[in-house]
Amino acid sequence: VGAPPGRLTDWVIAPVRFNGFRGLTTTKGARVRSPKFSCFGHQWRLLIYPGGDSESSDGYVALFLQNVTEEAVKIEFNFIVKHPNGREDVSVGVDKVVKFSKGVGYDDFALRSTLLDYLVDGAMIVEVHMRTTNKPLHQSSSFV
């Protein structure tokens, strides 16, 4: 039903570092915002709740991708945290294009205790994989 969404762009990967992750507050509802980064002509940031947000299960980290540009955009995205020794990645995402007006994410991204084994020099590095049906205007490759 309806017109097909059109051809998707190649994946763009934006690595976002949360330095000193182990020391970030684990108070439920307390968030840390990444600096803004650009992709597909939009400004983005990650919001992480190291102790979870109000909807998170106990022990879980919440993670959200926020579109800080006024204009909405349709994207497909994944969050990936790679293990420094090559073990299995922590990965979640949507397998369809979703409209982003503000933010989308996961109340139960992963257990904090699991993520502590994924730190690189004390930082948790979240790779944000994004693609869109819109033609990319600007792509960044390095953040935070």
Tab-separated table of N, CA and C in Angstrom:
chain	number	residue	atom	x	y	z
A	1	VAL	N	0.843	-1.170	0.000
A	1	VAL	CA	0.000	0.000	0.000
A	1	VAL	C	0.889	1.234	0.000
A	2	GLY	N	0.589	2.184	-0.830
A	2	GLY	CA	1.376	3.408	-0.885
A	2	GLY	C	2.598	3.247	-1.762
A	3	ALA	N	3.294	4.344	-1.959
A	3	ALA	CA	4.497	4.349	-2.791
A	3	ALA	C	5.681	3.793	-2.010
A	4	PRO	N	6.592	3.092	-2.685
A	4	PRO	CA	7.779	2.605	-1.985
A	4	PRO	C	8.622	3.777	-1.508
A	5	PRO	N	9.408	3.575	-0.414
A	5	PRO	CA	10.156	4.675	0.168
A	5	PRO	C	11.298	5.181	-0.684
A	6	GLY	N	11.681	4.452	-1.709
A	6	GLY	CA	12.806	4.872	-2.531
A	6	GLY	C	14.080	4.176	-2.077
A	7	ARG	N	15.093	4.327	-2.861
A	7	ARG	CA	16.370	3.676	-2.589
A	7	ARG	C	17.047	4.319	-1.379
A	8	LEU	N	17.573	3.466	-0.506
A	8	LEU	CA	18.266	3.962	0.685
A	8	LEU	C	19.718	4.288	0.352
A	9	THR	N	20.254	5.269	1.040
A	9	THR	CA	21.668	5.618	0.902
A	9	THR	C	22.516	4.512	1.522
A	10	ASP	N	23.818	4.575	1.315
A	10	ASP	CA	24.733	3.697	2.027
A	10	ASP	C	24.716	4.078	3.499
A	11	TRP	N	25.125	3.139	4.348
A	11	TRP	CA	25.202	3.419	5.790
A	11	TRP	C	26.279	4.456	6.058
A	12	VAL	N	25.974	5.382	6.932
A	12	VAL	CA	26.943	6.338	7.456
A	12	VAL	C	27.153	5.951	8.918
A	13	ILE	N	28.409	5.894	9.348
A	13	ILE	CA	28.722	5.491	10.716
A	13	ILE	C	29.302	6.677	11.465
A	14	ALA	N	28.670	7.007	12.575
A	14	ALA	CA	29.122	8.105	13.434
A	14	ALA	C	29.525	7.511	14.788
A	15	PRO	N	30.836	7.384	15.051
A	15	PRO	CA	31.258	6.888	16.374
A	15	PRO	C	31.163	7.993	17.418
A	16	VAL	N	30.481	7.701	18.511
A	16	VAL	CA	30.301	8.682	19.588
A	16	VAL	C	30.892	8.086	20.866
A	17	ARG	N	31.819	8.821	21.483
A	17	ARG	CA	32.516	8.359	22.689
A	17	ARG	C	31.913	8.995	23.937
A	18	PHE	N	31.675	8.151	24.924
A	18	PHE	CA	31.298	8.618	26.256
A	18	PHE	C	32.476	8.298	27.170
A	19	ASN	N	33.389	9.282	27.290
A	19	ASN	CA	34.590	9.097	28.086
A	19	ASN	C	34.244	8.966	29.559
A	20	GLY	N	35.022	8.141	30.271
A	20	GLY	CA	34.798	7.965	31.704
A	20	GLY	C	33.463	7.334	32.012
A	21	PHE	N	33.005	6.427	31.175
A	21	PHE	CA	31.667	5.842	31.326
A	21	PHE	C	31.455	5.220	32.705
A	22	ARG	N	32.455	4.513	33.206
A	22	ARG	CA	32.319	3.841	34.504
A	22	ARG	C	31.958	4.834	35.612
A	23	GLY	N	32.468	6.058	35.528
A	23	GLY	CA	32.248	7.063	36.554
A	23	GLY	C	30.996	7.913	36.371
A	24	LEU	N	30.271	7.723	35.260
A	24	LEU	CA	29.046	8.504	35.045
A	24	LEU	C	27.989	8.104	36.065
A	25	THR	N	27.182	9.048	36.459
A	25	THR	CA	26.153	8.794	37.465
A	25	THR	C	25.210	7.666	37.046
A	26	THR	N	24.830	6.851	38.009
A	26	THR	CA	23.879	5.776	37.735
A	26	THR	C	22.516	6.082	38.362
A	27	THR	N	22.290	7.342	38.690
A	27	THR	CA	20.985	7.755	39.193
A	27	THR	C	19.969	7.628	38.062
A	28	LYS	N	18.890	6.932	38.328
A	28	LYS	CA	17.856	6.744	37.312
A	28	LYS	C	17.318	8.109	36.869
A	29	GLY	N	17.237	8.308	35.566
A	29	GLY	CA	16.723	9.559	35.015
A	29	GLY	C	17.792	10.602	34.727
A	30	ALA	N	19.031	10.381	35.203
A	30	ALA	CA	20.118	11.329	34.935
A	30	ALA	C	20.718	11.022	33.570
A	31	ARG	N	20.804	12.035	32.713
A	31	ARG	CA	21.280	11.812	31.354
A	31	ARG	C	22.579	12.548	31.077
A	32	VAL	N	23.267	12.058	30.069
A	32	VAL	CA	24.469	12.701	29.551
A	32	VAL	C	24.228	12.889	28.059
A	33	ARG	N	24.479	14.108	27.569
A	33	ARG	CA	24.285	14.402	26.153
A	33	ARG	C	25.627	14.452	25.450
A	34	SER	N	25.690	13.843	24.277
A	34	SER	CA	26.897	13.962	23.465
A	34	SER	C	26.896	15.328	22.790
A	35	PRO	N	28.061	15.770	22.321
A	35	PRO	CA	28.062	16.952	21.461
A	35	PRO	C	27.280	16.652	20.180
A	36	LYS	N	26.841	17.701	19.510
A	36	LYS	CA	26.106	17.535	18.260
A	36	LYS	C	27.047	17.061	17.162
A	37	PHE	N	26.481	16.291	16.225
A	37	PHE	CA	27.208	15.905	15.025
A	37	PHE	C	26.264	16.018	13.837
A	38	SER	N	26.826	16.105	12.645
A	38	SER	CA	26.039	16.312	11.428
A	38	SER	C	25.972	15.048	10.593
A	39	CYS	N	24.788	14.811	10.041
A	39	CYS	CA	24.598	13.705	9.108
A	39	CYS	C	23.313	13.964	8.329
A	40	PHE	N	23.373	13.817	7.018
A	40	PHE	CA	22.223	14.009	6.135
A	40	PHE	C	21.630	15.412	6.261
A	41	GLY	N	22.486	16.403	6.492
A	41	GLY	CA	22.024	17.778	6.587
A	41	GLY	C	21.295	18.111	7.873
A	42	HIS	N	21.374	17.227	8.858
A	42	HIS	CA	20.718	17.410	10.153
A	42	HIS	C	21.755	17.370	11.265
A	43	GLN	N	21.416	17.984	12.381
A	43	GLN	CA	22.237	17.932	13.581
A	43	GLN	C	21.642	16.864	14.505
A	44	TRP	N	22.510	16.036	15.080
A	44	TRP	CA	22.102	14.915	15.922
A	44	TRP	C	22.902	14.936	17.208
A	45	ARG	N	22.404	14.213	18.199
A	45	ARG	CA	23.176	13.935	19.402
A	45	ARG	C	22.624	12.657	20.013
A	46	LEU	N	23.463	12.018	20.819
A	46	LEU	CA	23.014	10.863	21.589
A	46	LEU	C	22.718	11.309	23.002
A	47	LEU	N	21.672	10.749	23.566
A	47	LEU	CA	21.343	10.935	24.976
A	47	LEU	C	21.496	9.578	25.639
A	48	ILE	N	22.339	9.513	26.665
A	48	ILE	CA	22.535	8.253	27.374
A	48	ILE	C	22.141	8.453	28.826
A	49	TYR	N	21.470	7.477	29.358
A	49	TYR	CA	21.066	7.443	30.764
A	49	TYR	C	21.789	6.243	31.378
A	50	PRO	N	22.982	6.449	31.960
A	50	PRO	CA	23.781	5.318	32.461
A	50	PRO	C	23.073	4.485	33.527
A	51	GLY	N	22.160	5.086	34.277
A	51	GLY	CA	21.377	4.356	35.275
A	51	GLY	C	19.970	4.057	34.805
A	52	GLY	N	19.706	4.292	33.524
A	52	GLY	CA	18.385	4.087	32.951
A	52	GLY	C	17.512	5.322	33.072
A	53	ASP	N	16.483	5.375	32.239
A	53	ASP	CA	15.502	6.456	32.359
A	53	ASP	C	14.320	5.938	33.168
A	54	SER	N	13.262	6.719	33.265
A	54	SER	CA	12.134	6.354	34.129
A	54	SER	C	11.437	5.070	33.683
A	55	GLU	N	11.577	4.691	32.417
A	55	GLU	CA	10.927	3.492	31.887
A	55	GLU	C	11.862	2.284	31.825
A	56	SER	N	13.124	2.441	32.188
A	56	SER	CA	14.108	1.359	32.074
A	56	SER	C	13.943	0.319	33.169
A	57	SER	N	14.271	-0.915	32.829
A	57	SER	CA	14.357	-1.981	33.828
A	57	SER	C	15.606	-1.744	34.664
A	58	ASP	N	15.611	-2.230	35.900
A	58	ASP	CA	16.751	-2.030	36.791
A	58	ASP	C	18.032	-2.579	36.166
A	59	GLY	N	19.105	-1.787	36.258
A	59	GLY	CA	20.408	-2.202	35.766
A	59	GLY	C	20.666	-1.900	34.302
A	60	TYR	N	19.659	-1.400	33.600
A	60	TYR	CA	19.806	-1.133	32.170
A	60	TYR	C	20.177	0.320	31.881
A	61	VAL	N	20.928	0.498	30.805
A	61	VAL	CA	21.274	1.812	30.269
A	61	VAL	C	20.254	2.147	29.189
A	62	ALA	N	19.772	3.380	29.181
A	62	ALA	CA	18.870	3.853	28.125
A	62	ALA	C	19.687	4.686	27.138
A	63	LEU	N	19.358	4.583	25.856
A	63	LEU	CA	20.107	5.283	24.814
A	63	LEU	C	19.150	5.771	23.747
A	64	PHE	N	19.274	7.055	23.390
A	64	PHE	CA	18.373	7.675	22.417
A	64	PHE	C	19.153	8.504	21.409
A	65	LEU	N	18.710	8.474	20.172
A	65	LEU	CA	19.237	9.323	19.114
A	65	LEU	C	18.268	10.485	18.956
A	66	GLN	N	18.778	11.700	19.034
A	66	GLN	CA	17.939	12.898	18.984
A	66	GLN	C	18.277	13.720	17.751
A	67	ASN	N	17.254	14.062	16.985
A	67	ASN	CA	17.376	14.989	15.864
A	67	ASN	C	17.195	16.389	16.445
A	68	VAL	N	18.249	17.199	16.443
A	68	VAL	CA	18.146	18.537	17.031
A	68	VAL	C	17.899	19.610	15.975
A	69	THR	N	17.648	19.175	14.740
A	69	THR	CA	17.263	20.079	13.660
A	69	THR	C	15.743	20.157	13.634
A	70	GLU	N	15.194	21.322	13.330
A	70	GLU	CA	13.740	21.506	13.330
A	70	GLU	C	13.028	20.614	12.322
A	71	GLU	N	13.620	20.411	11.160
A	71	GLU	CA	12.996	19.633	10.098
A	71	GLU	C	13.070	18.135	10.392
A	72	ALA	N	11.977	17.435	10.159
A	72	ALA	CA	11.945	15.979	10.339
A	72	ALA	C	12.674	15.303	9.182
A	73	VAL	N	13.143	14.074	9.431
A	73	VAL	CA	13.835	13.295	8.412
A	73	VAL	C	13.495	11.822	8.641
A	74	LYS	N	13.454	11.063	7.557
A	74	LYS	CA	13.194	9.630	7.664
A	74	LYS	C	14.530	8.898	7.565
A	75	ILE	N	14.838	8.087	8.576
A	75	ILE	CA	16.079	7.325	8.568
A	75	ILE	C	15.855	5.920	9.114
A	76	GLU	N	16.787	5.064	8.806
A	76	GLU	CA	16.927	3.759	9.438
A	76	GLU	C	18.210	3.849	10.252
A	77	PHE	N	18.234	3.290	11.464
A	77	PHE	CA	19.431	3.434	12.291
A	77	PHE	C	19.660	2.216	13.171
A	78	ASN	N	20.907	2.067	13.598
A	78	ASN	CA	21.322	1.038	14.546
A	78	ASN	C	22.328	1.642	15.506
A	79	PHE	N	22.336	1.133	16.727
A	79	PHE	CA	23.388	1.434	17.694
A	79	PHE	C	24.231	0.173	17.840
A	80	ILE	N	25.547	0.312	17.737
A	80	ILE	CA	26.441	-0.828	17.913
A	80	ILE	C	27.568	-0.432	18.851
A	81	VAL	N	27.796	-1.273	19.872
A	81	VAL	CA	28.958	-1.129	20.751
A	81	VAL	C	29.792	-2.383	20.529
A	82	LYS	N	31.010	-2.179	20.012
A	82	LYS	CA	31.874	-3.308	19.684
A	82	LYS	C	32.754	-3.674	20.868
A	83	HIS	N	32.945	-4.975	21.047
A	83	HIS	CA	33.818	-5.441	22.126
A	83	HIS	C	35.274	-5.232	21.704
A	84	PRO	N	36.110	-4.706	22.599
A	84	PRO	CA	37.500	-4.421	22.222
A	84	PRO	C	38.311	-5.667	21.859
A	85	ASN	N	37.865	-6.860	22.287
A	85	ASN	CA	38.591	-8.096	21.975
A	85	ASN	C	37.875	-8.955	20.936
A	86	GLY	N	36.921	-8.359	20.236
A	86	GLY	CA	36.267	-9.062	19.145
A	86	GLY	C	35.114	-9.966	19.529
A	87	ARG	N	34.724	-9.973	20.794
A	87	ARG	CA	33.556	-10.767	21.177
A	87	ARG	C	32.308	-10.166	20.539
A	88	GLU	N	31.170	-10.765	20.800
A	88	GLU	CA	29.915	-10.339	20.189
A	88	GLU	C	29.586	-8.877	20.490
A	89	ASP	N	29.108	-8.149	19.476
A	89	ASP	CA	28.715	-6.750	19.622
A	89	ASP	C	27.414	-6.645	20.408
A	90	VAL	N	27.224	-5.499	21.058
A	90	VAL	CA	25.920	-5.123	21.592
A	90	VAL	C	25.297	-4.281	20.489
A	91	SER	N	24.148	-4.702	19.999
A	91	SER	CA	23.571	-4.043	18.828
A	91	SER	C	22.054	-4.050	18.898
A	92	VAL	N	21.452	-2.896	18.657
A	92	VAL	CA	20.004	-2.780	18.509
A	92	VAL	C	19.715	-1.751	17.427
A	93	GLY	N	18.568	-1.869	16.824
A	93	GLY	CA	18.205	-0.899	15.803
A	93	GLY	C	16.854	-1.227	15.210
A	94	VAL	N	16.460	-0.412	14.276
A	94	VAL	CA	15.194	-0.616	13.586
A	94	VAL	C	15.497	-1.098	12.172
A	95	ASP	N	14.689	-2.012	11.673
A	95	ASP	CA	14.914	-2.549	10.337
A	95	ASP	C	13.958	-1.932	9.323
A	96	LYS	N	13.520	-0.721	9.637
A	96	LYS	CA	12.658	0.009	8.715
A	96	LYS	C	12.964	1.496	8.853
A	97	VAL	N	12.552	2.252	7.877
A	97	VAL	CA	12.745	3.700	7.908
A	97	VAL	C	11.706	4.308	8.840
A	98	VAL	N	12.157	5.129	9.783
A	98	VAL	CA	11.242	5.797	10.712
A	98	VAL	C	11.414	7.312	10.584
A	99	LYS	N	10.316	8.026	10.829
A	99	LYS	CA	10.362	9.486	10.755
A	99	LYS	C	10.887	10.033	12.077
A	100	PHE	N	11.938	10.823	11.990
A	100	PHE	CA	12.547	11.446	13.152
A	100	PHE	C	12.157	12.905	13.189
A	101	SER	N	11.333	13.274	14.153
A	101	SER	CA	11.095	14.692	14.364
A	101	SER	C	11.927	15.146	15.563
A	102	LYS	N	12.021	14.322	16.572
A	102	LYS	CA	12.843	14.650	17.753
A	102	LYS	C	13.779	13.503	18.094
A	103	GLY	N	13.295	12.467	18.792
A	103	GLY	CA	14.196	11.409	19.216
A	103	GLY	C	13.544	10.043	19.275
A	104	VAL	N	14.385	9.026	19.093
A	104	VAL	CA	13.962	7.636	19.167
A	104	VAL	C	15.079	6.855	19.840
A	105	GLY	N	14.715	5.867	20.651
A	105	GLY	CA	15.757	5.079	21.278
A	105	GLY	C	15.207	3.924	22.077
A	106	TYR	N	15.992	3.520	23.062
A	106	TYR	CA	15.716	2.295	23.801
A	106	TYR	C	15.856	2.528	25.296
A	107	ASP	N	14.784	2.240	26.039
A	107	ASP	CA	14.826	2.336	27.498
A	107	ASP	C	15.741	1.266	28.081
A	108	ASP	N	15.791	0.098	27.443
A	108	ASP	CA	16.608	-1.028	27.892
A	108	ASP	C	17.626	-1.373	26.805
A	109	PHE	N	18.553	-0.452	26.545
A	109	PHE	CA	19.562	-0.679	25.500
A	109	PHE	C	20.418	-1.894	25.832
A	110	ALA	N	21.013	-1.904	27.011
A	110	ALA	CA	21.866	-3.021	27.443
A	110	ALA	C	22.084	-2.897	28.940
A	111	LEU	N	22.441	-4.008	29.560
A	111	LEU	CA	22.798	-3.959	30.976
A	111	LEU	C	24.084	-3.163	31.157
A	112	ARG	N	24.100	-2.280	32.141
A	112	ARG	CA	25.303	-1.492	32.418
A	112	ARG	C	26.472	-2.419	32.728
A	113	SER	N	26.225	-3.478	33.498
A	113	SER	CA	27.292	-4.419	33.860
A	113	SER	C	27.920	-5.058	32.617
A	114	THR	N	27.136	-5.297	31.576
A	114	THR	CA	27.661	-5.832	30.318
A	114	THR	C	28.506	-4.782	29.611
A	115	LEU	N	28.003	-3.554	29.532
A	115	LEU	CA	28.712	-2.485	28.820
A	115	LEU	C	30.062	-2.169	29.447
A	116	LEU	N	30.210	-2.384	30.744
A	116	LEU	CA	31.498	-2.114	31.403
A	116	LEU	C	32.613	-2.983	30.827
A	117	ASP	N	32.275	-4.139	30.262
A	117	ASP	CA	33.272	-5.009	29.619
A	117	ASP	C	33.622	-4.541	28.209
A	118	TYR	N	32.932	-3.538	27.706
A	118	TYR	CA	33.120	-3.059	26.336
A	118	TYR	C	33.871	-1.733	26.268
A	119	LEU	N	34.359	-1.240	27.382
A	119	LEU	CA	35.023	0.060	27.404
A	119	LEU	C	36.384	-0.009	26.716
A	120	VAL	N	36.714	1.074	26.031
A	120	VAL	CA	38.013	1.226	25.387
A	120	VAL	C	38.678	2.429	26.032
A	121	ASP	N	39.743	2.182	26.785
A	121	ASP	CA	40.420	3.248	27.532
A	121	ASP	C	39.425	4.047	28.371
A	122	GLY	N	38.483	3.347	28.984
A	122	GLY	CA	37.500	3.965	29.861
A	122	GLY	C	36.300	4.565	29.164
A	123	ALA	N	36.297	4.552	27.829
A	123	ALA	CA	35.197	5.159	27.068
A	123	ALA	C	34.281	4.088	26.499
A	124	MET	N	32.990	4.373	26.522
A	124	MET	CA	32.050	3.543	25.778
A	124	MET	C	31.874	4.216	24.424
A	125	ILE	N	32.141	3.466	23.376
A	125	ILE	CA	32.033	4.005	22.022
A	125	ILE	C	30.802	3.397	21.363
A	126	VAL	N	29.850	4.267	21.066
A	126	VAL	CA	28.615	3.845	20.392
A	126	VAL	C	28.734	4.237	18.934
A	127	GLU	N	28.655	3.242	18.058
A	127	GLU	CA	28.603	3.540	16.631
A	127	GLU	C	27.133	3.728	16.255
A	128	VAL	N	26.829	4.891	15.717
A	128	VAL	CA	25.476	5.159	15.232
A	128	VAL	C	25.512	4.940	13.723
A	129	HIS	N	24.818	3.907	13.260
A	129	HIS	CA	24.737	3.605	11.838
A	129	HIS	C	23.413	4.174	11.338
A	130	MET	N	23.489	5.002	10.292
A	130	MET	CA	22.294	5.676	9.788
A	130	MET	C	22.263	5.605	8.263
A	131	ARG	N	21.054	5.520	7.726
A	131	ARG	CA	20.858	5.692	6.286
A	131	ARG	C	19.466	6.256	6.067
A	132	THR	N	19.267	6.853	4.896
A	132	THR	CA	18.020	7.553	4.616
A	132	THR	C	17.628	7.376	3.160
A	133	THR	N	16.407	7.745	2.855
A	133	THR	CA	15.969	7.790	1.460
A	133	THR	C	16.298	9.142	0.859
A	134	ASN	N	16.618	10.111	1.721
A	134	ASN	CA	16.970	11.451	1.251
A	134	ASN	C	18.424	11.463	0.798
A	135	LYS	N	18.740	12.294	-0.158
A	135	LYS	CA	20.119	12.422	-0.613
A	135	LYS	C	20.930	13.110	0.484
A	136	PRO	N	22.090	12.538	0.883
A	136	PRO	CA	22.873	13.152	1.950
A	136	PRO	C	23.452	14.493	1.529
A	137	LEU	N	23.320	15.458	2.428
A	137	LEU	CA	23.867	16.787	2.183
A	137	LEU	C	25.241	16.933	2.802
A	138	HIS	N	25.442	16.327	3.959
A	138	HIS	CA	26.716	16.456	4.667
A	138	HIS	C	26.883	15.237	5.545
A	139	GLN	N	28.083	14.694	5.550
A	139	GLN	CA	28.338	13.537	6.383
A	139	GLN	C	29.593	13.805	7.212
A	140	SER	N	29.515	13.495	8.478
A	140	SER	CA	30.666	13.615	9.360
A	140	SER	C	31.164	12.216	9.688
A	141	SER	N	32.453	12.114	10.018
A	141	SER	CA	32.985	10.799	10.287
A	141	SER	C	33.580	10.660	11.683
A	142	SER	N	33.727	11.737	12.417
A	142	SER	CA	34.353	11.629	13.728
A	142	SER	C	33.693	12.589	14.699
A	143	PHE	N	33.388	12.093	15.895
A	143	PHE	CA	32.628	12.883	16.849
A	143	PHE	C	33.158	12.718	18.243
A	144	VAL	N	32.720	13.606	19.126
A	144	VAL	CA	32.959	13.652	20.566
A	144	VAL	C	34.429	13.517	20.862
